[in-house]
Short mmCIF file of C-alpha atoms and ligand atoms in Angstrom, two decimals:
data_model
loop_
_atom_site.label_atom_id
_atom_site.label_comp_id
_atom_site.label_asym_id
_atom_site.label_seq_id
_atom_site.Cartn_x
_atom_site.Cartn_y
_atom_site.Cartn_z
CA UNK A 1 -79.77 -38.47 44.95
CA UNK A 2 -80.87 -39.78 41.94
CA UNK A 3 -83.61 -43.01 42.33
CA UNK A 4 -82.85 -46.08 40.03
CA UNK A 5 -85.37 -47.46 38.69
CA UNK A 6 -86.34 -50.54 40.59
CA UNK A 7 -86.07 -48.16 43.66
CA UNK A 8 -88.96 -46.07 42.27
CA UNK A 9 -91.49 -48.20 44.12
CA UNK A 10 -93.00 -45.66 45.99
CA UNK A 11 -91.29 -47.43 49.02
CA UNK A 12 -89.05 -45.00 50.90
CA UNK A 13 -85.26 -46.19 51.11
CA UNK A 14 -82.04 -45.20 53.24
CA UNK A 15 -78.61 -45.44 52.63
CA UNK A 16 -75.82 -47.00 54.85
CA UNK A 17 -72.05 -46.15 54.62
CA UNK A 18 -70.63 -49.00 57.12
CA UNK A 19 -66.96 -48.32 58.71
CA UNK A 20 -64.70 -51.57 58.03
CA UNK A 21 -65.52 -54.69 60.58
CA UNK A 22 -69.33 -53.14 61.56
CA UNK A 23 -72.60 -54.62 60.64
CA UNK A 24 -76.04 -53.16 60.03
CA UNK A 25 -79.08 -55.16 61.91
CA UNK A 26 -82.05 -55.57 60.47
CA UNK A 27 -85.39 -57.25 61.06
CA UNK A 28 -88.22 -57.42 58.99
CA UNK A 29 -92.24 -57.04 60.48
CA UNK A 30 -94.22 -60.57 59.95
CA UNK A 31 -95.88 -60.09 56.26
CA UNK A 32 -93.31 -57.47 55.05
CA UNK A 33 -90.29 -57.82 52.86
CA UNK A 34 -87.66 -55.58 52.45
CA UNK A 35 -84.96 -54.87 49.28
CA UNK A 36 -81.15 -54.55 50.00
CA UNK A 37 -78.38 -53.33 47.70
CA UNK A 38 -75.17 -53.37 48.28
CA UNK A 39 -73.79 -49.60 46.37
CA UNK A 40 -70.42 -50.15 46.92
CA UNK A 41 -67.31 -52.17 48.55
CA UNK A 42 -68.11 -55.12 50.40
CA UNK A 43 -70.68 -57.02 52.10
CA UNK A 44 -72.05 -60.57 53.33
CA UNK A 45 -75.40 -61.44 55.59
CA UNK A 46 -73.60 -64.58 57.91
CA UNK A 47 -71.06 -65.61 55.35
CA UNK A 48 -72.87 -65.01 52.33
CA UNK A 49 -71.53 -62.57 49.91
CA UNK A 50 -73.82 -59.66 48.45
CA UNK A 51 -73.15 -58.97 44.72
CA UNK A 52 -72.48 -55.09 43.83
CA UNK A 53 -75.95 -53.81 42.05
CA UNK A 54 -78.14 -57.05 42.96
CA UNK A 55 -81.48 -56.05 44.55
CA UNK A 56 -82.24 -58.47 47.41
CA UNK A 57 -85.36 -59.48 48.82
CA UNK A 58 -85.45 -60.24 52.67
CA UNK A 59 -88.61 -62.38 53.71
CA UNK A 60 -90.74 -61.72 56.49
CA UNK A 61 -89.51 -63.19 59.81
CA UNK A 62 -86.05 -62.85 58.93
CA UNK A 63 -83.67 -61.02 60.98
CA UNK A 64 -80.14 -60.49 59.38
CA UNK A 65 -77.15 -58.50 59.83
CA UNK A 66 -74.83 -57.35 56.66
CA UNK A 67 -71.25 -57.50 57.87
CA UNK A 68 -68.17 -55.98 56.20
CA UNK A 69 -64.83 -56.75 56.22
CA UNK A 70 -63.56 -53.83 54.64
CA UNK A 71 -66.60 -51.23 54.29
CA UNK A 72 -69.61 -50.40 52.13
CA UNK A 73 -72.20 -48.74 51.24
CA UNK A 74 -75.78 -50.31 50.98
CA UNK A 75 -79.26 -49.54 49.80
CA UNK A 76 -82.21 -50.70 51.91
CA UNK A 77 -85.70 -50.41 50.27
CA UNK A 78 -88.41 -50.46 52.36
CA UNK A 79 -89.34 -50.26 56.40
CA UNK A 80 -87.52 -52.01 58.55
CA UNK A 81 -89.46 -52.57 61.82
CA UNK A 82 -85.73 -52.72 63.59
CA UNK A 83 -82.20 -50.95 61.82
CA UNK A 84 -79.21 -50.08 63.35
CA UNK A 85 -75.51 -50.45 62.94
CA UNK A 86 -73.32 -52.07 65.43
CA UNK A 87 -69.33 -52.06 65.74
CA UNK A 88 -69.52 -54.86 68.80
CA UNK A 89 -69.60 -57.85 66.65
CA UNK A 90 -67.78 -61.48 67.77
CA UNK A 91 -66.69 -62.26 63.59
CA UNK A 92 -63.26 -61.80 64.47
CA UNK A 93 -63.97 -65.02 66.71
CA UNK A 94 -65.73 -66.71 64.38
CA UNK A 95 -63.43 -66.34 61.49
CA UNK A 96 -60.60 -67.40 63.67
CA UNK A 97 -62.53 -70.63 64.95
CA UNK A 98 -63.38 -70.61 60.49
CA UNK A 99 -59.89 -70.68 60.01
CA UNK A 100 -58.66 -72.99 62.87
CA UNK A 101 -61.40 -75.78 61.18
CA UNK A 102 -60.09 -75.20 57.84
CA UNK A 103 -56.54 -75.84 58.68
CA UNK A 104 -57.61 -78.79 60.92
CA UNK A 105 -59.00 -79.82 57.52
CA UNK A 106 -55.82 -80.01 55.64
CA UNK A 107 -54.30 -81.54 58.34
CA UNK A 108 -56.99 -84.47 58.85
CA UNK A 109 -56.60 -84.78 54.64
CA UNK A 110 -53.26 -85.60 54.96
CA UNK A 111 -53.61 -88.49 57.68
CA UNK A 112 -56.33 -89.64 55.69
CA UNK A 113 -58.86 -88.97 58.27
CA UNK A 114 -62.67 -87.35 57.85
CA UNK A 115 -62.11 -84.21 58.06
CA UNK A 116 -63.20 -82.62 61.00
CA UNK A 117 -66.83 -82.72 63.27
CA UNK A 118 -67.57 -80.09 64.59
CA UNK A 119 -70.87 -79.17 66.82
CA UNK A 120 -72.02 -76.38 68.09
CA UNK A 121 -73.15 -76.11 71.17
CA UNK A 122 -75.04 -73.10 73.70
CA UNK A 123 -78.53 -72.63 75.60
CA UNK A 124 -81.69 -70.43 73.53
CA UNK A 125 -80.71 -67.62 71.56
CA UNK A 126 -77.49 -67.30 71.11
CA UNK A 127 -76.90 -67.69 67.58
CA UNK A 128 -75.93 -71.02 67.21
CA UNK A 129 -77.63 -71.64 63.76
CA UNK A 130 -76.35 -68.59 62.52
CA UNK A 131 -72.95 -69.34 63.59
CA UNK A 132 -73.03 -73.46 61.58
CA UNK A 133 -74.65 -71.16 58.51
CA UNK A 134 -71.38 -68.56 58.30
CA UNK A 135 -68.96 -71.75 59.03
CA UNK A 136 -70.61 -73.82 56.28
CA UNK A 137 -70.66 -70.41 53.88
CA UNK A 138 -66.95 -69.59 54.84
CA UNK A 139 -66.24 -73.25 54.03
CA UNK A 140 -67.76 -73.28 50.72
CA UNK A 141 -66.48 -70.43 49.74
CA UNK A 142 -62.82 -72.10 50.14
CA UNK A 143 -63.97 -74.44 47.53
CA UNK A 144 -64.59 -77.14 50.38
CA UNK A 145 -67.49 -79.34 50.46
CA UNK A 146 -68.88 -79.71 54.20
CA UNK A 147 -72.13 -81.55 55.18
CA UNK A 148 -74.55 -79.71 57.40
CA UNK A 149 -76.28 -81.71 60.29
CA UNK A 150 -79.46 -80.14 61.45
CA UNK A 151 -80.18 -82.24 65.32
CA UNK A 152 -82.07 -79.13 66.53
CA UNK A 153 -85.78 -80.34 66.33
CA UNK A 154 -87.53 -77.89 67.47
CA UNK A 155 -85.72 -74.81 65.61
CA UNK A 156 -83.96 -76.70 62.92
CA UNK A 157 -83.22 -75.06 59.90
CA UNK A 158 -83.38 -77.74 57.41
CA UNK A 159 -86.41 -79.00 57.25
CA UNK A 160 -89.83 -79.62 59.19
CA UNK A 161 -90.16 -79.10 62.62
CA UNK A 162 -89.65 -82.62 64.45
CA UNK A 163 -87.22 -84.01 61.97
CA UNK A 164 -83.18 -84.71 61.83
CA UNK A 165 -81.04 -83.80 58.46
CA UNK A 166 -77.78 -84.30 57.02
CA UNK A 167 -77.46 -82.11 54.47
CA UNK A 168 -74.54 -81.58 51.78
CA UNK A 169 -73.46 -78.15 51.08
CA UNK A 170 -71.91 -77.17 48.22
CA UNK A 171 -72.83 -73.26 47.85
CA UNK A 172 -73.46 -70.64 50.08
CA UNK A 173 -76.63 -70.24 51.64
CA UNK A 174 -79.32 -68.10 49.64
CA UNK A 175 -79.70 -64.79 51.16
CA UNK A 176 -82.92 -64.36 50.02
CA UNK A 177 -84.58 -67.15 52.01
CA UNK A 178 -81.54 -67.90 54.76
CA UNK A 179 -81.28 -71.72 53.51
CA UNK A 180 -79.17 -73.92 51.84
CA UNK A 181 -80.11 -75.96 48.54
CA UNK A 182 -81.65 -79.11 49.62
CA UNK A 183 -80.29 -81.51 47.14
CA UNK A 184 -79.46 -84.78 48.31
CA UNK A 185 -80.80 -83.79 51.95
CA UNK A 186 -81.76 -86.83 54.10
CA UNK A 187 -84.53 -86.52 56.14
CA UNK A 188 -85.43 -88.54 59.41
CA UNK A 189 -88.39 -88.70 61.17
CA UNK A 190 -88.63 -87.71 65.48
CA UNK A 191 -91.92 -86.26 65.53
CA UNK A 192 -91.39 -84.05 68.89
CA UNK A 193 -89.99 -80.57 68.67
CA UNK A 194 -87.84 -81.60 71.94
CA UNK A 195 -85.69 -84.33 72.28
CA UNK A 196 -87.50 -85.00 75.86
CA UNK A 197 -90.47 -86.47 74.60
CA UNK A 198 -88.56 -89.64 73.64
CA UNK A 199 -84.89 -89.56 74.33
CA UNK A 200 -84.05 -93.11 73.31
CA UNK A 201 -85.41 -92.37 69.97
CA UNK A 202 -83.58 -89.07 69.73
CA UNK A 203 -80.45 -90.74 70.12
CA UNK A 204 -81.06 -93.76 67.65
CA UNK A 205 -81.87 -91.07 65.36
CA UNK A 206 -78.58 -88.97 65.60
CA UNK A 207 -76.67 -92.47 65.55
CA UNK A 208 -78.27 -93.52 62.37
CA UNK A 209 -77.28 -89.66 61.11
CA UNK A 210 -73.66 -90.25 62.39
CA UNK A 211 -73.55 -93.86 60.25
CA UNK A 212 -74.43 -91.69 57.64
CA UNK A 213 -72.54 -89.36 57.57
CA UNK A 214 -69.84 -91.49 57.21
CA UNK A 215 -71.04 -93.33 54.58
CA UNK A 216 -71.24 -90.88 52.55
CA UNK A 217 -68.00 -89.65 53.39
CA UNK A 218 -66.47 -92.73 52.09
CA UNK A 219 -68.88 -92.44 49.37
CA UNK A 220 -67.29 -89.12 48.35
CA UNK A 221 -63.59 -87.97 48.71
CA UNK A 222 -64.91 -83.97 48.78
CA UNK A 223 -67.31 -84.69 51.71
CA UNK A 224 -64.69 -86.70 53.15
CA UNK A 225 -62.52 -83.61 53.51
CA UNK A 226 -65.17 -80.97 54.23
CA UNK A 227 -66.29 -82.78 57.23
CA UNK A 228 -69.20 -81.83 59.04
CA UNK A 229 -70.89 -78.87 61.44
CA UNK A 230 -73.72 -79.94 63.83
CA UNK A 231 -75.99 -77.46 64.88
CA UNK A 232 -78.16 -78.59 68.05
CA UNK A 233 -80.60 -77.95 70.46
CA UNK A 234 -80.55 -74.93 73.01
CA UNK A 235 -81.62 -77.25 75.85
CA UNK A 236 -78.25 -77.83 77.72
CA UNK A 237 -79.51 -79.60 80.99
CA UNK A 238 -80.88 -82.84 82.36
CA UNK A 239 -82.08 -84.47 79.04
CA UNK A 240 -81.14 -81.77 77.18
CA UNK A 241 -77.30 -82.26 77.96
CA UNK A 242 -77.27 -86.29 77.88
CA UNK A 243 -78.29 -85.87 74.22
CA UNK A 244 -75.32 -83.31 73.35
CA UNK A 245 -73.16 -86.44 74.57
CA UNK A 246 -74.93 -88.73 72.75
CA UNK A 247 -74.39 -86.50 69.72
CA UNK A 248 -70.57 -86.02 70.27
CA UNK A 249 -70.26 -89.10 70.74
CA UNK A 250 -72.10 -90.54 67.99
CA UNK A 251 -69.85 -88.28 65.71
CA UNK A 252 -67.00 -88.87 67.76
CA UNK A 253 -66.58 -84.87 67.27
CA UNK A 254 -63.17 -83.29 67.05
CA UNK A 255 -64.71 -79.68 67.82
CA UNK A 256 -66.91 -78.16 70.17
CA UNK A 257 -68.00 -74.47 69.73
CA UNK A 258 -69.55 -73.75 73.14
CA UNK A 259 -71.52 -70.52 72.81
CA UNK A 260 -72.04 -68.33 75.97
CA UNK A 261 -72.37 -71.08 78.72
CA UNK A 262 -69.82 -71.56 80.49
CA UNK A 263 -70.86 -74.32 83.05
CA UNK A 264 -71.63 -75.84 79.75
CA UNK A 265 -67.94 -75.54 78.39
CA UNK A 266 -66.83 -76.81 81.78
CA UNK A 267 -68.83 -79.76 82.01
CA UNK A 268 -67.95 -80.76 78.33
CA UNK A 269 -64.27 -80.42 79.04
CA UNK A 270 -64.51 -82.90 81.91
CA UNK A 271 -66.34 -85.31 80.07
CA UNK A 272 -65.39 -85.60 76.59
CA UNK A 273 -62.12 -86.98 75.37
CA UNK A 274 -58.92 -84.72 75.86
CA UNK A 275 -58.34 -84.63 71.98
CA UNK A 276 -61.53 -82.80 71.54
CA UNK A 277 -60.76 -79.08 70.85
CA UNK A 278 -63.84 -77.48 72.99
CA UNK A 279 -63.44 -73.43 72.53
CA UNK A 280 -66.03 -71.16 74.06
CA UNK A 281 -66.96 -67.84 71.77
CA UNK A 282 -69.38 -65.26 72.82
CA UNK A 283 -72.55 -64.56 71.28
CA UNK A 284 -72.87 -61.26 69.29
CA UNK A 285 -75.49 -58.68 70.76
CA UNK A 286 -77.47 -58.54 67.45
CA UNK A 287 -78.77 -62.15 68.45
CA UNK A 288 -82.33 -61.31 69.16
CA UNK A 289 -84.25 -63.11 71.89
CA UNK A 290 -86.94 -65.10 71.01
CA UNK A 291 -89.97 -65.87 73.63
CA UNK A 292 -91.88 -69.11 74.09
CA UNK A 293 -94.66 -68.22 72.27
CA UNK A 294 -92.77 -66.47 69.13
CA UNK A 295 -90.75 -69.75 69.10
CA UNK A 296 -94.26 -71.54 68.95
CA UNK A 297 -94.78 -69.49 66.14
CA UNK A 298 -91.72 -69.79 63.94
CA UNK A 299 -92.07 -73.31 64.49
CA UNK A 300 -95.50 -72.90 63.15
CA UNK A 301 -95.09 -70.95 60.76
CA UNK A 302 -91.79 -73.34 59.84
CA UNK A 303 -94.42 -75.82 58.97
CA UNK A 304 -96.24 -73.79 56.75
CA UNK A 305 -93.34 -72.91 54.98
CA UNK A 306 -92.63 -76.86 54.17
CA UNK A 307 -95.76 -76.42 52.30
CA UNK A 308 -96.43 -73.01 50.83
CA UNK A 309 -92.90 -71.60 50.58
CA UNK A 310 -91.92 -68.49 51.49
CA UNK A 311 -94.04 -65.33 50.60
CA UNK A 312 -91.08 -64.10 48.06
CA UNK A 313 -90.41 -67.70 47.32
CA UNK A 314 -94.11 -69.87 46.72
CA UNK A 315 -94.36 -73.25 46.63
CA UNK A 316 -97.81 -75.16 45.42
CA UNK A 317 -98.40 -78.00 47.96
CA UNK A 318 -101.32 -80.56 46.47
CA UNK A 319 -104.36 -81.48 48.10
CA UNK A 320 -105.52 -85.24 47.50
CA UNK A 321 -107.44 -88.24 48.98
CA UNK A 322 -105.85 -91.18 50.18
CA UNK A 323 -107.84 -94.85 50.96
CA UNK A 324 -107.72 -96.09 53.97
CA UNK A 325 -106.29 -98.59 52.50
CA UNK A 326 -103.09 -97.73 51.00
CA UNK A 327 -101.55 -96.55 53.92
CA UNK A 328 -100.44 -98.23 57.05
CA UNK A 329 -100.17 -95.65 60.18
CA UNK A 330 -97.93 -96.30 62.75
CA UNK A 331 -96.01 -93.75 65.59
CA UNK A 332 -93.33 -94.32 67.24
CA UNK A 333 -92.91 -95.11 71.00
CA UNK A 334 -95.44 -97.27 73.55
CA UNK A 335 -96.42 -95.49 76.46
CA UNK A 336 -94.74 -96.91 79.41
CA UNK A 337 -97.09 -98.59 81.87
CA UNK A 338 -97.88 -96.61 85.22
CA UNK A 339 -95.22 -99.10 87.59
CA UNK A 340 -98.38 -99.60 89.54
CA UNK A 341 -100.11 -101.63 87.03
CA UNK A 342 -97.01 -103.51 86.43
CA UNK A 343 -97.42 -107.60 88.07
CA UNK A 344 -95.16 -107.63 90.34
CA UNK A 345 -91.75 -108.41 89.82
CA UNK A 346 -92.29 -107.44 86.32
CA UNK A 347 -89.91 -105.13 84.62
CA UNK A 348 -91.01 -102.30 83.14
CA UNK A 349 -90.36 -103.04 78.82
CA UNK A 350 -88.63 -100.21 76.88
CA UNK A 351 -90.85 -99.74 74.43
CA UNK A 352 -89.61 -96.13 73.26
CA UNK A 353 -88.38 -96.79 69.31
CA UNK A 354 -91.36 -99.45 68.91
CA UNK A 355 -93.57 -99.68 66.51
CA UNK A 356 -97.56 -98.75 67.36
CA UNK A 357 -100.26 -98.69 64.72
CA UNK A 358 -102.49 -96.01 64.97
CA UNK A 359 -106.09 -96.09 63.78
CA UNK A 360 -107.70 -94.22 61.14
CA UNK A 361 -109.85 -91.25 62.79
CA UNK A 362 -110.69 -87.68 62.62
CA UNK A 363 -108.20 -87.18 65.48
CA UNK A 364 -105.84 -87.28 63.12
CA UNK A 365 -106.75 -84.24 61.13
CA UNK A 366 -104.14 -81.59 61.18
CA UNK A 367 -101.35 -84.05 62.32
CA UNK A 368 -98.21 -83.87 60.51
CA UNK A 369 -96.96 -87.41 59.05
CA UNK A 370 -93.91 -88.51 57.61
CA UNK A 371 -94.10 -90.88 54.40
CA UNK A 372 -91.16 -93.54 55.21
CA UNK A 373 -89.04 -94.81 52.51
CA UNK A 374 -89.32 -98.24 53.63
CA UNK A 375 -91.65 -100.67 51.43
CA UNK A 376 -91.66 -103.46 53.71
CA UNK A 377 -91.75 -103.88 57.21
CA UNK A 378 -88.74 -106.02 57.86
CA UNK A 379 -86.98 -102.64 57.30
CA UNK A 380 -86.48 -100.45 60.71
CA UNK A 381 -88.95 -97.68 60.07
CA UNK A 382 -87.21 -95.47 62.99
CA UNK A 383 -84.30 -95.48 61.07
CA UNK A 384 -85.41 -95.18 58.02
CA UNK A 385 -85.63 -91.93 55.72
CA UNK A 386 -88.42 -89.71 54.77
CA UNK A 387 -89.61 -89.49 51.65
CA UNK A 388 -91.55 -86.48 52.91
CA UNK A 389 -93.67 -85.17 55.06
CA UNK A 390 -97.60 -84.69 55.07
CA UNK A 391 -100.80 -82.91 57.10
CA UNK A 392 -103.98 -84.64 56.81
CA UNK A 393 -106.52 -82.30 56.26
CA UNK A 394 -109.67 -84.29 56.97
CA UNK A 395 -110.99 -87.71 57.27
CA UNK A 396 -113.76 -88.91 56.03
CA UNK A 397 -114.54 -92.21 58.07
CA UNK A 398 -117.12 -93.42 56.04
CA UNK A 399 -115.47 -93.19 53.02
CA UNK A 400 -112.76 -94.81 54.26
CA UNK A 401 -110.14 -91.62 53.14
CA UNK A 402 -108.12 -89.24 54.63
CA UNK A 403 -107.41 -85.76 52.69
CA UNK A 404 -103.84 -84.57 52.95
CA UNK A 405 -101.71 -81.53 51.69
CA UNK A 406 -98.15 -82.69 50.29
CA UNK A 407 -95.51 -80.94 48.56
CA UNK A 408 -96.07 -83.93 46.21
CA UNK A 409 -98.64 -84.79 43.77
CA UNK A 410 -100.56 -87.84 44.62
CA UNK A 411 -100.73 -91.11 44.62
CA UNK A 412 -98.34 -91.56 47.57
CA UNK A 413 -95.13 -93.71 46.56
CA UNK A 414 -95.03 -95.10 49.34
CA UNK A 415 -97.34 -96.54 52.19
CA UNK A 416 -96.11 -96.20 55.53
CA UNK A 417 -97.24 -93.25 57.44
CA UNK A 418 -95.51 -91.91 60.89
CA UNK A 419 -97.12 -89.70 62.88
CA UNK A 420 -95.66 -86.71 64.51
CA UNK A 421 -96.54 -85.16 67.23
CA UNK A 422 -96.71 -81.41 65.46
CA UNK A 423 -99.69 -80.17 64.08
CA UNK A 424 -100.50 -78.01 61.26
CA UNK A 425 -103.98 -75.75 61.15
CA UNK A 426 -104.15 -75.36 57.07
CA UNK A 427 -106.03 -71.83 56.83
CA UNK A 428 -104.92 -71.29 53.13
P1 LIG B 1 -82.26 -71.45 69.06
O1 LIG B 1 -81.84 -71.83 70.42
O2 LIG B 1 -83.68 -71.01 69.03
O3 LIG B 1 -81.95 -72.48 68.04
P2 LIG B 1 -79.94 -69.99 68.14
O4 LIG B 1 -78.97 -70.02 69.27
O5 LIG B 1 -79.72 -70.97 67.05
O6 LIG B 1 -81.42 -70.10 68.70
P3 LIG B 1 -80.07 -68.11 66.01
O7 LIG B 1 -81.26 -68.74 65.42
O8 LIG B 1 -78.78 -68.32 65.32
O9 LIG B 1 -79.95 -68.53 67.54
O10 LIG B 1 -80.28 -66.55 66.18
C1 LIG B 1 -81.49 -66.01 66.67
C2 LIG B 1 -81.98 -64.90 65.76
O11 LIG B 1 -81.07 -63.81 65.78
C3 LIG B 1 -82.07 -65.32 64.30
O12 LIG B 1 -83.27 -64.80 63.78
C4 LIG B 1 -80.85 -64.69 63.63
O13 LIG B 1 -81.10 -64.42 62.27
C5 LIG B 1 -80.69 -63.45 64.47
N1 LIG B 1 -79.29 -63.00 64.51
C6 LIG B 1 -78.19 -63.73 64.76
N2 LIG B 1 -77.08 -62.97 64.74
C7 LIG B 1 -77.49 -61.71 64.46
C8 LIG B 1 -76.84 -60.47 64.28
N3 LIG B 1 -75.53 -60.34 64.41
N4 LIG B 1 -77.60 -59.39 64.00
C9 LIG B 1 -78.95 -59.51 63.87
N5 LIG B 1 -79.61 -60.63 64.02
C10 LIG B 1 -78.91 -61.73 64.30
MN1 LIG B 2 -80.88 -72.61 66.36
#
């Protein structure tokens, strides 16, 4: 075999020849990256095409599978710490519930109607985020223009950990990095990486995303017809289950894609509207389980990646001082009072989307902020956007300024500061 010559990189490589309808599963170890090539025929990681001849370059962290349709062979350049090929893959399934959506879309065009919402549903590991990234990619690549709603907080795709997104799509996600381009994403603010912490907020949140939504849809004729996938949490009980109703109900959903749960499907079925279509669909075997602590991690490690990028794909986050007085902290949700030290007869206040300033301190350093859009207070900072998000790095209390890392340069353009409940250790 004769080496080209970006694969002369003293990095030993392997070639697959994948049988129509199999997929090769790889992961990559936590600071490696690995090069892919597709040789021949046809290929696509979740939905996204590979080009013939392109060298890819698969971050760290990533685990991916390369489908075909029809057969290929590929090139990988490196060591995968996991590769194998697989012929038990549920993409049949998924590119019949593709085509099902897509023909509900015509159909919803026609009446005039938004096209359709659908949300995907399942506990932990199951691939629900992969499965909204191949709809979205099949969509796109039909020339339609669906919006991508990101209500997972904890594992979200879109952007920081503890924050909601709506998020146009327009091309395929980048292979490279597994995201979409974030132009003209809208960002909210939760500041929990569960929506337990403060329910009430959670589902203010996903109604303000739901308004949205359909704003823009009437904003936009293309949106209007792409319609929208929601990806959500894996917690399906208690708290975890009222806020999937909140969310199809917020988005008065048309679909629900209920991944390997099927007290979940049943429970759905009873409760939503009969016109919802609510399908269950397996989860493929290549999903890989993820435990508490590497979840801890990625959601870590998601935050660091707001700031410095990916290790293929660098960003250069700025480190600046702010005055005390410039900014106005706040966080959202009062502690409710122990009933005890309630007066009697007293009801207990619901003070879970209100405003609470919060003082300047050194407790504050590593907490992750969010810079609000608003400029005045008359405006409803929970449902507000985020310009963007920030860590403070250290507080100087005499000086009377904080130090924070943005993806921004400084001065801030705005001055009200949220605090999250997610912090960020900044070892660069
Ligand atoms: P969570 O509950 O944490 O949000 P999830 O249900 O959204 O999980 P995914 O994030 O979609 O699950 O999948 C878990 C991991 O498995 C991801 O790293 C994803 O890239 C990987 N994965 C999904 N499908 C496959 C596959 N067919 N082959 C290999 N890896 C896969
Ligand atoms: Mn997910």
């Amino acid at each position: 075999m004769s080496a080209e010559p970006e694969d002369v990189d003293c990095r030993s490589f392997k070639d697959w020849v994948l049988k129509k309808e199999t997929e090769l599963r790889l992961e990559v170890d936590n600071d490696d990256t690995l090069d892919i090539k597709l040789i021949s025929g046809s290929a696509e990681v979740f939905g996204t095409e590979l080009a013939v001849g392109k060298v890819y370059t698969i971050c760290s962290r990533l685990k991916i599978a390369l489908f075909t349709w029809y057969g290929c062979t590929l090139r990988v350049i490196g060591s995968p710490s996991v590769h194998y090929q697989s012929g038990e893959t549920p993409m049949i399934m998924y590119l019949n519930a593709h085509s099902a959506i897509d023909q509900l879309r015509t159909k919803y065009e026609a009446n005039g109607r938004i096209g359709p919402k659908v949300l995907v549903v399942g506990p932990s590991d199951v691939g629900k985020s992969t499965l909204c990234r191949t709809l979205l990619n099949y969509a796109v690549r039909m020339g339609r223009h669906p919006c991508f709603l990101d209500v997972d907080i904890g594992q979200g795709s879109i952007c920081i950990p503890g924050s909601m997104a709506i998020l146009p799509v327009v091309r395929p996600c980048d292979l490279e990095t597994g995201e979409f381009s974030k132009k003209a994403c809208l960002v909210y603010h939760y500041g929990h990486s569960s929506p337990g912490p403060n329910l009430k907020l959670y589902k203010t949140i996903v109604s303000e995303l739901a308004s949205m939504f359909k704003e823009r849809c009437q904003a936009n004729s293309q949106t209007k017809t792409g319609g929208c996938v929601i990806n959500s949490c894996g917690w399906v009980d208690g708290g975890g289950y009222k806020a999937l109703l909140h969310v199809a109900n917020a988005f008065e959903v048309d679909v629900v894609l209920v991944m390997d749960h099927e007290r979940l499907y049943n429970d759905l079925q009873r409760e939503l509207p009969s016109s919802t279509h609510i399908v269950p669909l397996p989860k493929s075997g290549g999903v890989v389980v993820r435990s508490r602590e590497f979840r801890k991690m990625s959601r870590h490690q998601a935050t660091r990646e707001y700031f410095y990028g990916k290790k293929s794909h660098r960003l250069f986050p700025f480190s600046f001082e702010v005055s005390f007085s410039d900014v106005q902290l706040f966080k959202i949700g009062a502690p409710a009072v122990p009933e005890s030290a309630l007066p009697i007869g007293m009801e207990q206040e619901d003070g879970s989307t209100q405003l609470i300033p919060v003082e300047a301190s050194r407790s504050l350093v590593h907490s992750i902020f969010s810079l609000s859009m608003a400029t005045t207070l008359e405006e409803d900072l929970t449902v507000t956007a985020s310009a963007g998000f920030l860590c403070i790095t250290a507080v100087d209390e005499e000086a009377k300024t904080l130090t924070v890392l943005s993806p921004a340069q400084g001065p801030l353009p705005r001055k009200f500061l949220l605090q999250s409940d997610i912090t960020f250790l900044d070892l660069e």
